[in-house]
Short mmCIF file of C-alpha atoms in Angstrom, two decimals:
data_model
loop_
_atom_site.label_atom_id
_atom_site.label_comp_id
_atom_site.label_asym_id
_atom_site.label_seq_id
_atom_site.Cartn_x
_atom_site.Cartn_y
_atom_site.Cartn_z
CA UNK P 17 69.21 76.60 63.67
CA UNK P 18 70.95 76.21 66.23
CA UNK P 19 72.51 79.15 68.73
CA UNK P 20 75.78 77.88 68.23
CA UNK P 21 75.74 77.16 65.16
CA UNK P 22 74.48 80.73 64.51
CA UNK P 23 76.96 82.36 66.86
CA UNK P 24 80.17 80.55 65.26
CA UNK P 25 79.13 81.68 61.74
CA UNK P 26 78.83 85.27 62.53
CA UNK P 27 82.32 85.19 64.37
CA UNK P 28 83.65 83.44 61.21
CA UNK P 29 83.00 86.09 59.14
CA UNK P 30 83.40 88.88 61.81
CA UNK P 31 87.18 88.02 61.99
CA UNK P 32 86.74 87.62 58.08
CA UNK P 33 86.77 91.32 58.17
CA UNK P 34 88.54 92.16 60.86
CA UNK P 35 91.66 90.64 59.11
CA UNK P 36 90.04 92.73 56.02
CA UNK P 37 90.34 95.57 57.37
CA UNK P 38 93.41 95.54 59.29
CA UNK P 39 95.26 94.61 56.31
CA UNK P 40 93.84 98.19 55.22
CA UNK P 41 91.76 96.44 52.21
CA UNK P 42 87.48 97.42 52.14
CA UNK P 43 85.25 95.79 53.45
CA UNK P 44 81.58 95.82 50.92
CA UNK P 45 78.15 93.63 52.45
CA UNK P 46 75.63 95.11 49.84
CA UNK P 47 72.44 95.66 50.72
CA UNK P 48 73.95 96.03 54.84
CA UNK P 49 77.19 98.53 54.45
CA UNK P 50 81.05 98.75 54.48
CA UNK P 51 83.67 98.88 56.35
CA UNK P 52 86.80 101.21 55.37
CA UNK P 53 90.01 102.74 57.36
CA UNK P 54 90.35 106.49 57.67
CA UNK P 55 93.48 107.30 58.36
CA UNK P 56 93.36 110.40 60.98
CA UNK P 57 95.58 113.63 61.45
CA UNK P 58 97.68 114.45 64.27
CA UNK P 59 96.14 117.17 66.47
CA UNK P 60 95.82 119.09 69.64
CA UNK P 61 92.94 118.65 71.70
CA UNK P 62 92.08 119.84 75.51
CA UNK P 63 91.93 117.30 78.11
CA UNK P 64 88.95 117.97 79.53
CA UNK P 65 89.66 117.85 83.29
CA UNK P 66 92.51 120.23 83.39
CA UNK P 67 92.39 122.70 79.82
CA UNK P 68 96.03 121.78 79.21
CA UNK P 69 96.53 121.29 75.50
CA UNK P 70 97.18 117.82 74.54
CA UNK P 71 98.91 116.00 71.58
CA UNK P 72 96.80 114.05 70.10
CA UNK P 73 98.93 111.34 67.14
CA UNK P 74 97.87 110.45 64.10
CA UNK P 75 95.83 107.25 63.75
CA UNK P 76 93.58 104.48 62.28
CA UNK P 77 90.17 104.04 62.26
CA UNK P 78 87.61 102.06 60.56
CA UNK P 79 84.55 103.90 58.84
CA UNK P 80 81.69 102.10 58.52
CA UNK P 81 78.96 103.33 55.40
CA UNK P 82 75.39 102.72 55.47
CA UNK P 83 74.19 100.50 52.47
CA UNK P 84 71.62 103.06 50.38
CA UNK P 85 69.45 100.12 50.82
CA UNK P 86 69.31 99.97 54.32
CA UNK P 87 69.54 103.89 55.10
CA UNK P 88 66.11 103.73 52.90
CA UNK P 89 64.48 100.46 55.11
CA UNK P 90 65.74 102.51 57.94
CA UNK P 91 64.22 105.82 57.44
CA UNK P 92 61.67 105.51 54.47
CA UNK P 93 59.66 109.05 54.68
CA UNK P 94 63.71 110.47 54.04
CA UNK P 95 65.29 111.14 50.67
CA UNK P 96 69.36 109.95 51.20
CA UNK P 97 70.13 113.14 47.95
CA UNK P 98 69.17 115.56 50.45
#
């Protein structure tokens, strides 16, 4: 394979994942993992510079979870059920 062909293919796949997740749908790649939207609540945090309280607004975040198969390949000596 040529590098530019691989780059085009990877960009195409990543753009489709981004579009799908941006619409609020989850994406599952068997044997690799899944991407989902998580809604984070608003909260009060502290500014590390001066210690003042700051309100962090509610927002959405992408959460990625490793598949069992990938987890086991990365951690052969760990049982995932523990």
